[in-house]
Coordinates of C-alpha atoms in Angstrom, one line a residue:
Chain A
M1 CA -18.1 -34.3 -16.1
K2 CA -19.0 -34.3 -12.5
I3 CA -18.3 -30.6 -12.1
K4 CA -20.3 -29.8 -15.2
G5 CA -23.2 -31.8 -13.9
I6 CA -23.2 -29.9 -10.6
A7 CA -23.0 -26.6 -12.5
V8 CA -26.0 -27.5 -14.6
L9 CA -28.0 -28.6 -11.5
A10 CA -27.1 -25.4 -9.7
F11 CA -28.2 -23.4 -12.7
I12 CA -31.6 -25.2 -12.9
A13 CA -32.1 -24.8 -9.2
A14 CA -31.2 -21.1 -9.4
T15 CA -33.6 -20.6 -12.3
L16 CA -36.4 -22.4 -10.5
F17 CA -35.8 -20.3 -7.4
A18 CA -35.8 -17.1 -9.3
A19 CA -39.0 -18.2 -11.1
S20 CA -40.7 -19.1 -7.9
M21 CA -39.9 -15.6 -6.6
V22 CA -41.6 -14.1 -9.6
W23 CA -44.7 -16.4 -9.3
A24 CA -45.2 -15.4 -5.7
G25 CA -46.4 -11.9 -5.2
S26 CA -43.5 -9.5 -5.7
I27 CA -43.2 -5.8 -5.3
V28 CA -40.4 -3.7 -6.6
I29 CA -39.7 -0.4 -4.8
K30 CA -37.2 2.2 -6.0
G31 CA -36.3 5.8 -5.2
S32 CA -35.5 8.2 -2.5
T33 CA -32.9 7.3 0.1
T34 CA -34.8 9.5 2.6
V35 CA -37.9 7.2 2.3
L36 CA -35.7 4.1 2.2
P37 CA -35.7 3.5 6.0
I38 CA -39.5 3.7 6.1
A39 CA -39.8 1.4 3.1
Q40 CA -37.4 -1.1 4.6
K41 CA -38.9 -1.2 8.1
T42 CA -42.5 -1.5 6.8
A43 CA -41.5 -4.0 4.1
E44 CA -39.7 -6.2 6.7
V45 CA -42.8 -6.4 8.9
Y46 CA -45.2 -6.8 5.9
M47 CA -43.1 -9.7 4.5
K48 CA -43.1 -11.4 7.9
Q49 CA -46.9 -11.2 8.0
N50 CA -47.3 -12.1 4.3
P51 CA -44.6 -14.7 3.6
D52 CA -45.8 -15.2 0.0
V53 CA -45.0 -11.6 -0.9
K54 CA -41.5 -10.7 -1.8
I55 CA -40.5 -7.0 -1.7
S56 CA -37.3 -5.8 -3.2
I57 CA -36.2 -2.3 -2.3
S58 CA -33.4 -0.1 -3.7
G59 CA -32.4 3.5 -3.2
G60 CA -31.0 5.6 -6.0
G61 CA -32.7 8.9 -5.3
S62 CA -36.1 10.4 -6.0
G63 CA -35.2 11.2 -9.6
N64 CA -34.2 7.6 -10.3
G65 CA -37.4 6.4 -8.7
M66 CA -39.5 8.6 -10.9
K67 CA -37.6 7.4 -14.0
A68 CA -38.2 3.8 -13.0
L69 CA -41.9 4.6 -12.5
I70 CA -42.2 6.1 -16.0
D71 CA -40.4 3.3 -17.8
G72 CA -42.4 0.7 -15.8
S73 CA -39.5 -1.0 -14.0
T74 CA -40.9 -0.4 -10.5
D75 CA -44.2 -0.9 -8.7
I76 CA -43.6 1.9 -6.2
A77 CA -41.4 4.9 -6.5
D78 CA -40.3 6.5 -3.2
S79 CA -39.9 10.2 -3.4
S80 CA -38.9 13.0 -1.0
R81 CA -40.5 15.6 -3.2
F82 CA -43.7 15.9 -5.3
I83 CA -43.6 14.8 -8.9
K84 CA -42.4 17.4 -11.3
G85 CA -44.5 18.7 -14.2
K86 CA -42.1 17.4 -16.8
E87 CA -42.2 13.9 -15.2
V88 CA -46.0 13.9 -15.3
S89 CA -46.1 14.7 -19.0
L90 CA -43.4 12.1 -19.7
A91 CA -45.4 9.5 -17.8
V92 CA -48.7 10.3 -19.4
E93 CA -47.0 10.0 -22.8
K94 CA -46.2 6.4 -21.9
G95 CA -49.7 5.8 -20.6
V96 CA -48.7 5.8 -16.9
Y97 CA -50.7 7.9 -14.5
P98 CA -48.7 8.4 -11.4
V99 CA -50.7 8.4 -8.1
P100 CA -49.1 10.0 -5.0
F101 CA -49.5 8.6 -1.5
A102 CA -48.0 10.8 1.3
V103 CA -46.5 8.2 3.7
A104 CA -44.8 10.4 6.3
Y105 CA -43.3 13.8 7.1
D106 CA -39.7 14.7 7.6
C107 CA -39.1 17.4 10.2
I108 CA -35.6 18.7 10.8
V109 CA -34.8 20.6 14.0
P110 CA -31.7 22.8 14.6
V111 CA -30.1 21.8 17.9
V112 CA -27.5 23.4 20.2
H113 CA -25.8 22.5 23.5
P114 CA -28.2 22.6 26.5
S115 CA -26.0 25.3 28.1
N116 CA -26.6 27.7 25.1
P117 CA -29.2 30.3 26.2
I118 CA -30.6 30.8 22.7
V119 CA -34.1 29.5 22.3
N120 CA -35.2 30.9 19.0
I121 CA -33.5 31.4 15.6
T122 CA -34.6 32.7 12.3
M123 CA -34.3 31.1 8.9
A124 CA -32.0 33.9 7.8
Q125 CA -29.7 33.5 10.9
L126 CA -29.5 29.7 10.2
K127 CA -28.5 30.4 6.6
D128 CA -25.8 32.9 7.7
I129 CA -24.5 30.5 10.2
Y130 CA -24.2 27.7 7.7
M131 CA -22.7 29.9 5.1
G132 CA -20.0 30.7 7.6
K133 CA -20.9 34.4 8.0
V134 CA -21.8 34.2 11.6
K135 CA -18.7 33.2 13.5
N136 CA -19.7 34.1 17.1
W137 CA -22.9 33.4 19.0
K138 CA -22.9 37.1 20.2
D139 CA -23.7 38.2 16.6
I140 CA -27.1 36.6 17.0
D141 CA -27.6 37.7 20.6
G142 CA -26.0 34.6 22.1
P143 CA -23.0 34.3 24.5
D144 CA -19.6 35.4 23.4
Q145 CA -18.2 32.1 22.1
P146 CA -17.3 30.8 18.6
V147 CA -19.9 29.0 16.5
V148 CA -19.0 25.5 15.6
V149 CA -21.2 24.4 12.6
I150 CA -22.0 20.8 12.3
S151 CA -23.5 19.5 9.1
R152 CA -24.3 16.1 7.5
D153 CA -22.6 14.2 4.7
T154 CA -23.9 15.6 1.4
S155 CA -25.6 12.4 0.3
S156 CA -28.0 12.2 3.2
G157 CA -31.7 13.1 2.9
T158 CA -31.4 15.3 6.0
Y159 CA -28.8 17.4 4.3
E160 CA -31.0 17.6 1.2
V161 CA -33.9 19.1 3.2
W162 CA -31.5 21.5 5.0
N163 CA -29.9 22.5 1.7
K164 CA -33.2 23.2 0.1
K165 CA -35.2 24.8 2.9
V166 CA -32.6 26.7 4.8
M167 CA -29.7 27.3 2.4
K168 CA -31.9 28.1 -0.6
K169 CA -29.2 27.1 -3.1
E170 CA -26.3 28.6 -1.2
R171 CA -23.5 26.2 -0.2
V172 CA -22.8 25.1 3.3
F173 CA -19.3 26.6 3.9
P174 CA -16.4 24.1 3.8
G175 CA -15.5 24.8 7.4
A176 CA -18.6 23.0 8.7
L177 CA -17.9 19.8 10.5
L178 CA -19.3 16.6 9.0
Q179 CA -21.0 13.8 10.8
A180 CA -22.3 10.8 9.1
S181 CA -25.6 10.2 11.0
N182 CA -28.3 11.9 13.0
G183 CA -27.0 10.1 16.1
A184 CA -23.4 11.3 15.5
V185 CA -24.6 14.9 15.1
S186 CA -26.5 14.7 18.3
Q187 CA -23.5 13.2 20.1
A188 CA -21.2 15.9 18.8
V189 CA -23.5 18.7 19.7
A190 CA -24.1 17.3 23.2
K191 CA -20.3 17.3 23.8
N192 CA -19.6 20.9 22.6
K193 CA -21.0 24.1 24.0
N194 CA -20.2 26.0 20.9
A195 CA -21.9 23.7 18.4
I196 CA -25.0 23.9 16.3
G197 CA -26.3 21.0 14.3
Y198 CA -29.5 19.7 12.7
I199 CA -31.3 16.4 13.2
G200 CA -34.5 14.6 12.4
L201 CA -37.3 15.3 15.0
G202 CA -37.1 11.7 16.2
Y203 CA -33.5 12.0 17.3
V204 CA -33.9 15.1 19.5
N205 CA -33.3 14.0 23.1
K206 CA -32.4 15.6 26.5
D207 CA -28.7 15.9 25.7
V208 CA -29.3 18.5 23.1
K209 CA -31.5 21.5 22.9
G210 CA -33.9 21.9 20.0
L211 CA -34.3 25.5 18.8
M212 CA -37.5 27.2 17.7
V213 CA -37.3 28.3 14.1
N214 CA -39.1 31.7 13.4
R215 CA -40.7 31.2 16.9
I216 CA -42.2 27.9 16.0
A217 CA -41.1 24.7 17.7
G218 CA -40.6 21.7 15.5
S219 CA -43.1 19.0 16.5
A220 CA -45.4 16.5 14.9
E221 CA -48.2 19.0 15.3
T222 CA -46.5 22.0 13.7
T223 CA -45.2 19.8 10.9
L224 CA -48.6 18.4 10.1
N225 CA -50.3 21.9 10.1
G226 CA -47.6 23.2 7.9
T227 CA -46.4 26.1 10.2
Y228 CA -42.9 24.6 10.9
P229 CA -40.6 25.7 8.0
I230 CA -38.1 22.9 7.8
S231 CA -40.3 20.0 6.9
R232 CA -41.6 18.2 3.9
P233 CA -43.9 15.4 3.1
L234 CA -42.5 12.1 1.8
F235 CA -44.3 10.1 -0.9
M236 CA -44.7 6.8 -2.5
F237 CA -45.9 7.0 -6.1
T238 CA -47.6 4.1 -8.0
P239 CA -48.2 3.8 -11.7
G240 CA -52.0 4.1 -11.9
W241 CA -54.2 3.3 -8.9
P242 CA -52.6 0.3 -7.1
K243 CA -54.0 -3.1 -7.3
G244 CA -53.4 -6.4 -5.5
D245 CA -50.3 -6.8 -3.4
V246 CA -49.2 -3.2 -4.1
L247 CA -52.5 -1.8 -2.8
N248 CA -52.3 -4.0 0.3
F249 CA -48.7 -2.8 1.0
I250 CA -49.6 0.9 0.5
N251 CA -52.6 0.4 2.8
F252 CA -50.3 -1.3 5.3
V253 CA -47.9 1.6 5.2
I254 CA -50.5 4.4 5.7
N255 CA -52.4 2.5 8.4
P256 CA -52.0 4.3 11.7
E257 CA -52.1 1.0 13.6
K258 CA -49.5 -0.7 11.4
G259 CA -47.0 1.0 9.0
Q260 CA -47.2 4.4 10.6
K261 CA -45.8 3.0 13.9
Y262 CA -42.6 2.1 12.1
V263 CA -42.5 5.6 10.5
A264 CA -42.1 7.1 14.0
E265 CA -39.5 4.4 14.8
A266 CA -37.5 5.4 11.7
G267 CA -37.3 8.9 13.0
Y268 CA -40.0 10.6 10.9
V269 CA -43.3 12.2 11.7
P270 CA -46.3 9.9 11.1
L271 CA -49.2 11.2 9.1
Y272 CA -51.7 11.2 12.0
Chain B
M1 CA 20.1 -44.9 1.4
S2 CA 18.5 -47.6 -0.8
P3 CA 14.8 -47.3 0.3
K4 CA 15.0 -43.5 -0.5
K5 CA 16.2 -44.2 -4.0
Q6 CA 13.3 -46.5 -4.6
T7 CA 10.7 -44.0 -3.8
G8 CA 12.6 -41.1 -5.3
K9 CA 10.1 -40.5 -8.1
G10 CA 7.1 -40.6 -5.9
R11 CA 8.7 -38.2 -3.5
R12 CA 9.5 -35.8 -6.3
N13 CA 6.0 -35.8 -7.5
R14 CA 4.7 -35.2 -4.1
E15 CA 7.1 -32.3 -3.8
K16 CA 5.8 -30.9 -7.0
I17 CA 2.1 -31.2 -5.9
I18 CA 3.0 -29.4 -2.6
R19 CA 4.8 -26.7 -4.6
F20 CA 1.8 -26.2 -6.9
F21 CA -0.6 -26.0 -3.9
F22 CA 1.5 -23.3 -2.3
F23 CA 1.8 -21.5 -5.6
G24 CA -2.0 -21.6 -5.9
V25 CA -2.5 -20.2 -2.4
A26 CA -0.1 -17.4 -3.1
L27 CA -1.8 -16.7 -6.4
A28 CA -5.2 -16.5 -4.8
S29 CA -4.2 -13.6 -2.6
I30 CA -2.4 -11.8 -5.4
T31 CA -5.4 -12.3 -7.7
T32 CA -7.7 -10.9 -5.1
L33 CA -5.5 -7.8 -4.7
F34 CA -5.4 -7.4 -8.5
L35 CA -9.1 -7.7 -8.8
I36 CA -9.7 -5.1 -6.1
A37 CA -7.4 -2.7 -7.8
L38 CA -9.1 -3.4 -11.1
F39 CA -12.5 -2.8 -9.6
L40 CA -11.3 0.4 -8.1
F41 CA -10.2 1.7 -11.4
V42 CA -13.2 0.5 -13.3
E43 CA -15.6 2.2 -10.9
G44 CA -13.4 5.4 -10.4
V45 CA -12.2 6.3 -13.8
P46 CA -15.5 7.4 -15.3
I47 CA -15.5 10.5 -13.1
F48 CA -12.7 11.9 -15.3
K49 CA -15.2 12.3 -18.1
V50 CA -16.9 14.9 -15.9
V51 CA -13.8 16.6 -14.4
S52 CA -10.2 16.6 -15.5
V53 CA -7.7 14.8 -13.4
S54 CA -6.0 18.0 -12.3
D55 CA -9.3 19.7 -11.4
F56 CA -10.2 16.6 -9.3
V57 CA -6.9 16.4 -7.5
F58 CA -6.3 20.1 -7.1
G59 CA -9.9 21.4 -6.9
K60 CA -10.5 23.1 -3.6
Y61 CA -14.3 22.5 -3.3
W62 CA -16.1 19.2 -2.6
Y63 CA -19.8 19.6 -3.3
P64 CA -20.7 16.3 -4.9
T65 CA -24.5 16.7 -4.7
D66 CA -24.8 20.3 -5.8
D67 CA -26.1 21.2 -9.2
P68 CA -23.6 21.8 -10.8
A69 CA -21.5 19.6 -8.6
A70 CA -17.9 20.4 -7.5
F71 CA -15.5 17.4 -7.3
G72 CA -12.2 18.8 -5.8
I73 CA -10.5 16.6 -3.3
F74 CA -7.4 18.7 -2.7
P75 CA -8.5 19.6 0.9
L76 CA -9.1 15.9 1.5
I77 CA -5.6 14.9 0.3
I78 CA -4.0 17.6 2.4
A79 CA -6.0 16.4 5.4
S80 CA -4.9 12.8 4.9
I81 CA -1.2 13.9 4.6
A82 CA -1.6 16.2 7.6
V83 CA -3.0 13.7 10.0
T84 CA -0.4 11.1 8.8
L85 CA 2.5 13.5 9.4
V86 CA 1.3 14.8 12.7
S87 CA 0.5 11.3 14.0
S88 CA 3.9 10.1 12.9
V89 CA 5.6 12.9 14.8
I90 CA 4.0 11.4 17.9
S91 CA 4.2 7.7 17.1
I92 CA 7.7 7.4 15.7
P93 CA 9.6 8.5 18.8
L94 CA 7.3 6.7 21.1
G95 CA 7.3 3.5 19.0
V96 CA 11.0 3.4 18.2
L97 CA 12.1 4.3 21.7
T98 CA 9.8 1.7 23.2
A99 CA 11.2 -0.9 20.9
L100 CA 14.8 0.1 21.8
Y101 CA 13.9 -0.1 25.5
L102 CA 12.2 -3.5 25.1
A103 CA 15.0 -5.0 23.1
E104 CA 17.9 -3.6 24.9
G105 CA 17.0 -1.9 28.2
A106 CA 14.3 -3.8 29.8
S107 CA 14.8 -6.8 32.0
A108 CA 13.2 -10.0 30.9
G109 CA 10.5 -9.6 33.5
V110 CA 9.5 -6.1 32.4
R111 CA 9.7 -7.1 28.8
E112 CA 7.3 -10.0 29.4
W113 CA 4.7 -7.6 30.8
V114 CA 5.2 -4.5 28.6
K115 CA 5.4 -6.2 25.2
P116 CA 2.0 -7.9 25.2
I117 CA 0.4 -4.7 26.5
V118 CA 1.8 -2.7 23.6
E119 CA 0.6 -5.3 21.3
L120 CA -2.8 -5.2 22.9
L121 CA -3.1 -1.7 21.6
A122 CA -3.1 -3.1 18.1
A123 CA -6.0 -5.3 19.1
L124 CA -8.2 -2.4 20.1
P125 CA -10.9 -2.0 17.5
S126 CA -10.6 1.3 15.7
V127 CA -14.2 2.2 16.5
V128 CA -13.3 2.0 20.2
I129 CA -10.4 4.3 19.8
G130 CA -12.6 6.6 17.7
F131 CA -15.3 6.6 20.4
F132 CA -12.7 7.3 23.1
G133 CA -11.4 10.3 21.0
M134 CA -14.8 11.6 20.4
V135 CA -16.3 11.3 23.8
I136 CA -13.4 11.7 26.2
V137 CA -10.4 13.4 24.4
A138 CA -12.4 16.0 22.4
P139 CA -14.1 17.7 25.3
V140 CA -10.9 17.7 27.4
L141 CA -8.9 19.2 24.5
Q142 CA -11.6 21.8 24.0
E143 CA -11.7 22.7 27.6
I144 CA -7.9 22.8 28.3
L145 CA -6.9 24.6 25.1
N146 CA -10.0 26.8 24.9
I147 CA -10.6 26.0 21.2
P148 CA -13.9 25.9 19.3
T149 CA -14.0 22.2 18.8
G150 CA -12.1 19.2 20.1
L151 CA -12.8 17.2 16.9
N152 CA -9.8 18.3 14.9
L153 CA -6.6 17.5 13.2
F154 CA -4.7 17.1 16.5
N155 CA -7.1 14.8 18.1
A156 CA -7.3 12.6 15.1
S157 CA -3.5 12.5 14.8
L158 CA -3.3 11.5 18.5
M159 CA -5.7 8.6 18.1
L160 CA -4.0 7.5 14.9
A161 CA -0.7 7.6 16.7
F162 CA -2.2 5.2 19.3
M163 CA -3.0 2.9 16.4
S164 CA 0.4 3.0 14.7
I165 CA 2.6 2.7 17.8
P166 CA 2.1 -1.1 18.1
T167 CA 3.0 -1.6 14.4
I168 CA 6.0 0.6 14.6
C169 CA 7.1 -0.8 18.0
S170 CA 6.8 -4.5 17.2
L171 CA 8.4 -4.3 13.7
S172 CA 11.2 -2.1 15.0
E173 CA 11.8 -4.5 17.9
D174 CA 12.1 -7.4 15.5
A175 CA 14.7 -5.3 13.5
I176 CA 16.7 -4.5 16.6
F177 CA 16.5 -8.1 17.7
G178 CA 17.8 -9.1 14.3
V179 CA 21.1 -7.3 14.8
P180 CA 23.8 -10.0 15.0
V181 CA 25.0 -10.5 18.5
E182 CA 28.6 -10.4 17.4
L183 CA 28.3 -6.7 16.6
K184 CA 27.0 -6.0 20.0
E185 CA 29.7 -8.1 21.7
A186 CA 32.4 -6.6 19.6
S187 CA 31.4 -3.1 20.5
L188 CA 31.2 -4.0 24.2
A189 CA 34.6 -5.7 23.9
L190 CA 36.1 -2.6 22.5
G191 CA 35.1 -0.8 25.7
A192 CA 32.0 1.0 24.5
T193 CA 29.3 1.4 27.2
H194 CA 25.9 -0.1 26.7
W195 CA 24.4 3.3 25.7
E196 CA 27.2 3.9 23.2
T197 CA 26.6 0.4 21.8
I198 CA 22.9 1.1 21.3
A199 CA 23.4 4.6 19.8
R200 CA 26.3 3.8 17.5
V201 CA 26.0 0.1 16.7
I202 CA 22.6 -1.4 17.3
F203 CA 20.5 1.5 16.1
P204 CA 22.5 2.1 12.8
A205 CA 22.5 -1.6 12.1
S206 CA 18.8 -1.9 12.5
I207 CA 17.9 1.4 10.8
S208 CA 16.5 -0.2 7.6
G209 CA 14.1 -2.4 9.6
I210 CA 13.1 0.6 11.7
C211 CA 12.4 2.7 8.6
T212 CA 10.2 -0.1 7.2
A213 CA 8.4 -0.2 10.5
V214 CA 7.8 3.5 10.5
I215 CA 6.5 3.6 6.9
L216 CA 4.2 0.7 7.4
G217 CA 2.9 2.5 10.6
M218 CA 2.3 5.6 8.5
S219 CA 0.5 3.8 5.8
R220 CA -1.7 2.3 8.5
A221 CA -2.5 5.8 9.8
M222 CA -3.2 7.1 6.3
G223 CA -5.7 4.3 5.5
E224 CA -7.4 4.2 8.8
T225 CA -11.1 5.1 8.4
M226 CA -13.2 4.8 11.5
V227 CA -11.0 7.0 13.7
V228 CA -10.8 9.9 11.3
L229 CA -14.5 9.6 10.5
M230 CA -15.4 10.0 14.2
V231 CA -12.7 12.3 15.4
A232 CA -11.2 14.5 12.7
G233 CA -14.3 16.8 12.5
G234 CA -14.9 16.4 8.8
A235 CA -14.6 20.0 7.5
A236 CA -13.5 19.8 3.8
M237 CA -11.1 22.7 3.9
I238 CA -7.3 23.1 4.1
P239 CA -6.3 23.4 7.7
T240 CA -4.4 26.5 8.8
S241 CA -3.6 25.2 12.3
L242 CA -3.3 22.0 14.3
F243 CA -6.7 22.6 16.0
E244 CA -8.9 22.9 13.0
P245 CA -11.3 20.2 11.8
V246 CA -10.2 18.3 8.7
R247 CA -11.7 15.6 6.5
P248 CA -9.2 12.9 5.4
M249 CA -10.1 10.8 2.3
P250 CA -11.2 7.6 4.0
A251 CA -13.7 9.6 6.2
S252 CA -15.3 11.2 3.1
I253 CA -15.6 7.8 1.4
A254 CA -17.1 6.1 4.4
A255 CA -19.6 8.9 5.2
E256 CA -20.9 9.3 1.6
M257 CA -20.6 6.0 -0.1
A258 CA -23.7 4.4 1.5
E259 CA -26.1 6.9 0.1
A260 CA -24.4 7.9 -3.2
P261 CA -26.7 6.7 -6.0
F262 CA -25.2 3.7 -7.8
H263 CA -23.1 4.7 -10.8
S264 CA -23.8 8.4 -10.4
D265 CA -21.0 11.0 -10.7
H266 CA -20.8 11.1 -6.9
Y267 CA -20.3 7.4 -6.7
Y268 CA -17.5 7.5 -9.4
A269 CA -15.9 10.4 -7.6
L270 CA -15.8 8.5 -4.3
F271 CA -14.1 5.6 -6.1
A272 CA -11.7 7.9 -7.7
T273 CA -10.9 9.3 -4.2
A274 CA -10.2 5.7 -3.2
I275 CA -7.8 5.3 -6.2
V276 CA -5.8 8.3 -4.9
L277 CA -5.8 6.8 -1.4
F278 CA -4.7 3.5 -2.8
L279 CA -1.9 5.1 -4.7
F280 CA -0.7 6.8 -1.6
T281 CA -0.6 3.6 0.5
L282 CA 0.9 1.7 -2.4
A283 CA 3.7 4.3 -2.6
F284 CA 4.3 3.9 1.1
N285 CA 4.6 0.1 0.8
V286 CA 6.9 0.3 -2.2
I287 CA 9.2 2.7 -0.4
A288 CA 9.2 0.4 2.7
E289 CA 10.0 -2.5 0.5
Q290 CA 12.8 -0.6 -1.3
I291 CA 14.4 0.5 2.0
S292 CA 14.3 -2.9 3.5
H293 CA 15.9 -4.4 0.3
R294 CA 18.6 -1.8 -0.2
Y295 CA 19.9 -1.3 3.3
R296 CA 19.4 -4.8 4.5
Q297 CA 21.9 -5.8 7.1
V298 CA 23.4 -9.1 5.8
G299 CA 25.3 -10.9 8.4
A300 CA 27.8 -9.1 10.6
A301 CA 30.3 -8.1 7.9
T302 CA 28.7 -5.2 6.1
L303 CA 28.4 -2.6 8.7

């Protein structure tokens, strides 16, 4: 009897707790794992400043975010790409009008060991290197030493950009080394004079040398004016023009004094 | 005698309660293991709707996020086997010989110093060993051997050997210590030297325990994650030399699981990889158990 009583009490308490979460302002965010760090950081700070608002965030990929947006199970869909035509028509059919907000830019820089004399590389050369066609740096006017290709785990957003912008549907060859984070790639490149890797702009430091791509150096400026080729905008989509807490949160994220500071901290390029 | 008889029933009941308590504790860990295995299978098996078991196990390409995706873990299985074998080539002689020395050769003073140090190796967190391999061993290997990268099969095996030596050494030492002293004394009494006694009597008598130690050490090397993730290089291809980068199964799971969309094919494929890994380590443990049962040295009479 006693145990049953406790179980019932616990159940009631849990229900009340859950209900109170719903009654307070709550925002559901789903979608791209690339945007996830931005959403997490900004949401953390936002919730600290607005304790009555609860934000729940999950990844799942841009496609899943869009799906959730269309069927109404999320307030904000994170996406590392613009919405597709098919998704727009699906949404409109259900009476949802997706509104995009660019929240940051992602800029990926190829890096080599500081002792490597190469300063510029073309998109075609990058692709050949990552397909395993270029095996020696001298093939692209570098020193006579083997190329060690370092790539990211296939589920990362950084890999996704690289795959799309540089590889253009070709596969990174299986001989490429795998590192599981931007930091690990930078570490591995810093320790190996033969290596080439790619990392988010925010992770480039003095231990590695960032290369110019097609004679354009990756920076916040070249990303924002669109000249740097390996970059893309990141979005948050809302179903219809946002209202209430969702509007406040979006405003917080795109405010240069508030959310955008954390965008840079997460290793991305802020909007301004 | 009489007070015991009076409380006989109470004592038996208490005995029963204690036995049930221990049964429950034992059951809890068994249940946990069973649930973990069940969970692995529930989350891993759906991938076989997408690829066949043989394409999964023998497929040569691992491109889980491509469209269409390729889920072949053969290079990962080969990598796991390769690092385990190479590391045991290093760790078995070192571990077993250290154990023999500690049990038979070393003076009590040396033993008191060396044994805790060897066991301290086991206490080193794997991320520390991995970091050591990545930051210190890799550049040195690359420099000395003039190879493209120091993050490779050999480096990973070396680090794994560090990790399995304490297991192999302390379990082997227990086995050697367990050899009945009568055997040793009989051998010495027959005129054999200490060395002959070690080689012909003590070592054969403890061989089953040493085998168990070796296999448990190998299973530790195969399941180790952090070291291979940091040091093995991570290229998903079948290695053709000792100095090529490889990607063992645990490294692949650890690197990709965090961002694989929940209940996607990629997620299922990673769990299926974990099933394969689980079957490997299970096989190791079953073999170790078999050996220690079959060749157990019972008393001094069976040699």
